[in-house]
Amino acid sequence: MNNEYELIYEGKAKKVFSHNDSEKVIIEFKDDATAFNALKKAKFEGKGKLNCLISARIFELLKKNDIPTHFIKLKSENTMIAQKINVIPLEIVLRNTAYGSLCKQTTIKAGTVLLKPLIDIYLKNDELNDPLLTRDRIQLMNILSSQDLDLIIDLTIKINEILKSFFYNIQLQLVDFKLEFGYDFNNNIILGDEISPDNCRLWDLNQKNDTIVSLDKDRFRNDLGGLIEAYSEIYQRIKDFI
Ligand code: UDP
């Protein structure tokens, strides 16, 4: 990005720049990958572009299904224009299949398909290592009203229904994903952040046996290799389908 735009915020995987229109921002997707609260770091050339293009397609799909999102349009292959939001410091994780931290913290076996989606809410706070919250703790911190929390949970369930069937159609099992929401200029809650293999677990259903083939950031977390190949495969399937 040239210096015509002011850097407002830099996160682990994205940079946010100002836009001439104060109600908008420009989001640049970086090639950096981090895991385990940034204890593990690497760079994958082309990851930023793939996540930006995948997120754009998914946001368009959600928009068509009446989900309010911050996405306005792509600016380039690795930048998008989005509505500026006041980010709610919560990470909303929805799980369809047990994996990752759920299996480390409970007795549920990895790969168990959950009878109904489980929603886990974490505090977006690196210093505290994103702790798992309870509804009462959320209220205690005055992060948002109970009604707004219900709205976010309802939106997350709807988003899951849309994404689960979409991914199933392209032979991918949507295991779990993480969302972030924020308030726009009219104080409406809208979906922010990104939806990409960085924050969704996607397993390939094109397998003859029951082995788990992750086409997501677990390739990096678990040193499986082939991250760019996996993300490219996801983008290709989405592009061919939409
Ligand atoms: N996730 C994320 N950011 C985080 C933590 C988790 O995007 O800071 C996503 C992760 O990619 C997965 C889902 O949320 O799709 C559930 O992750 P989990 O709680 O199992 O944590 P992990 O095993 O990644 O530590």
PDB file of N, CA and C in Angstrom, residues 1-9 15-21 24-28 75 79-81:
ATOM      1  N   MET A   1       0.853  -1.198   0.000  1.00  0.00           N
ATOM      2  CA  MET A   1       0.000   0.000   0.000  1.00  0.00           C
ATOM      3  C   MET A   1       0.888   1.247   0.000  1.00  0.00           C
ATOM      4  N   ASN A   2       0.554   2.249  -0.830  1.00  0.00           N
ATOM      5  CA  ASN A   2       1.368   3.465  -0.816  1.00  0.00           C
ATOM      6  C   ASN A   2       0.994   4.331   0.397  1.00  0.00           C
ATOM      7  N   ASN A   3       1.833   5.366   0.652  1.00  0.00           N
ATOM      8  CA  ASN A   3       1.610   6.111   1.896  1.00  0.00           C
ATOM      9  C   ASN A   3       0.546   7.198   1.805  1.00  0.00           C
ATOM     10  N   GLU A   4      -0.282   7.115   0.755  1.00  0.00           N
ATOM     11  CA  GLU A   4      -1.443   8.001   0.645  1.00  0.00           C
ATOM     12  C   GLU A   4      -2.431   7.674   1.781  1.00  0.00           C
ATOM     13  N   TYR A   5      -2.353   6.422   2.257  1.00  0.00           N
ATOM     14  CA  TYR A   5      -3.284   5.984   3.288  1.00  0.00           C
ATOM     15  C   TYR A   5      -2.569   5.843   4.624  1.00  0.00           C
ATOM     16  N   GLU A   6      -3.251   6.212   5.668  1.00  0.00           N
ATOM     17  CA  GLU A   6      -2.643   6.162   7.001  1.00  0.00           C
ATOM     18  C   GLU A   6      -2.935   4.812   7.648  1.00  0.00           C
ATOM     19  N   LEU A   7      -1.881   4.205   8.191  1.00  0.00           N
ATOM     20  CA  LEU A   7      -2.070   2.918   8.881  1.00  0.00           C
ATOM     21  C   LEU A   7      -2.750   3.187  10.225  1.00  0.00           C
ATOM     22  N   ILE A   8      -3.928   2.584  10.413  1.00  0.00           N
ATOM     23  CA  ILE A   8      -4.666   2.819  11.664  1.00  0.00           C
ATOM     24  C   ILE A   8      -4.348   1.727  12.673  1.00  0.00           C
ATOM     25  N   TYR A   9      -4.165   0.506  12.141  1.00  0.00           N
ATOM     26  CA  TYR A   9      -4.013  -0.637  13.054  1.00  0.00           C
ATOM     27  C   TYR A   9      -3.283  -1.750  12.320  1.00  0.00           C
ATOM     28  N   LYS A  15      -3.510  -5.518   8.015  1.00  0.00           N
ATOM     29  CA  LYS A  15      -3.268  -4.107   8.337  1.00  0.00           C
ATOM     30  C   LYS A  15      -4.531  -3.349   7.973  1.00  0.00           C
ATOM     31  N   VAL A  16      -4.876  -2.351   8.752  1.00  0.00           N
ATOM     32  CA  VAL A  16      -6.062  -1.548   8.445  1.00  0.00           C
ATOM     33  C   VAL A  16      -5.614  -0.111   8.180  1.00  0.00           C
ATOM     34  N   PHE A  17      -6.018   0.425   7.015  1.00  0.00           N
ATOM     35  CA  PHE A  17      -5.655   1.787   6.627  1.00  0.00           C
ATOM     36  C   PHE A  17      -6.896   2.671   6.558  1.00  0.00           C
ATOM     37  N   SER A  18      -6.675   3.973   6.717  1.00  0.00           N
ATOM     38  CA  SER A  18      -7.787   4.924   6.586  1.00  0.00           C
ATOM     39  C   SER A  18      -8.219   5.002   5.115  1.00  0.00           C
ATOM     40  N   HIS A  19      -9.429   5.494   4.879  1.00  0.00           N
ATOM     41  CA  HIS A  19      -9.981   5.690   3.545  1.00  0.00           C
ATOM     42  C   HIS A  19     -10.406   7.152   3.473  1.00  0.00           C
ATOM     43  N   ASN A  20     -10.500   7.716   2.253  1.00  0.00           N
ATOM     44  CA  ASN A  20     -10.943   9.129   2.119  1.00  0.00           C
ATOM     45  C   ASN A  20     -12.299   9.327   2.785  1.00  0.00           C
ATOM     46  N   ASP A  21     -13.140   8.292   2.671  1.00  0.00           N
ATOM     47  CA  ASP A  21     -14.448   8.315   3.310  1.00  0.00           C
ATOM     48  C   ASP A  21     -14.259   7.799   4.749  1.00  0.00           C
ATOM     49  N   LYS A  24     -15.261   4.361   5.975  1.00  0.00           N
ATOM     50  CA  LYS A  24     -14.688   3.144   5.373  1.00  0.00           C
ATOM     51  C   LYS A  24     -13.233   2.953   5.785  1.00  0.00           C
ATOM     52  N   VAL A  25     -12.741   1.745   5.615  1.00  0.00           N
ATOM     53  CA  VAL A  25     -11.315   1.461   5.816  1.00  0.00           C
ATOM     54  C   VAL A  25     -10.828   0.561   4.680  1.00  0.00           C
ATOM     55  N   ILE A  26      -9.506   0.493   4.556  1.00  0.00           N
ATOM     56  CA  ILE A  26      -8.914  -0.441   3.590  1.00  0.00           C
ATOM     57  C   ILE A  26      -8.189  -1.514   4.408  1.00  0.00           C
ATOM     58  N   ILE A  27      -8.487  -2.756   4.123  1.00  0.00           N
ATOM     59  CA  ILE A  27      -7.852  -3.850   4.865  1.00  0.00           C
ATOM     60  C   ILE A  27      -6.885  -4.588   3.947  1.00  0.00           C
ATOM     61  N   GLU A  28      -5.630  -4.679   4.403  1.00  0.00           N
ATOM     62  CA  GLU A  28      -4.620  -5.416   3.630  1.00  0.00           C
ATOM     63  C   GLU A  28      -4.341  -6.741   4.335  1.00  0.00           C
ATOM     64  N   LYS A  75     -10.319  -4.211  -3.437  1.00  0.00           N
ATOM     65  CA  LYS A  75      -9.593  -3.067  -4.008  1.00  0.00           C
ATOM     66  C   LYS A  75      -8.476  -3.596  -4.904  1.00  0.00           C
ATOM     67  N   THR A  79      -6.223  -6.564  -0.985  1.00  0.00           N
ATOM     68  CA  THR A  79      -6.833  -5.500  -0.171  1.00  0.00           C
ATOM     69  C   THR A  79      -8.331  -5.408  -0.457  1.00  0.00           C
ATOM     70  N   MET A  80      -9.083  -5.068   0.572  1.00  0.00           N
ATOM     71  CA  MET A  80     -10.516  -4.864   0.391  1.00  0.00           C
ATOM     72  C   MET A  80     -10.960  -3.568   1.071  1.00  0.00           C
ATOM     73  N   ILE A  81     -12.043  -3.008   0.552  1.00  0.00           N
ATOM     74  CA  ILE A  81     -12.634  -1.837   1.193  1.00  0.00           C
ATOM     75  C   ILE A  81     -13.770  -2.353   2.068  1.00  0.00           C
TER      76      ILE A  81
END
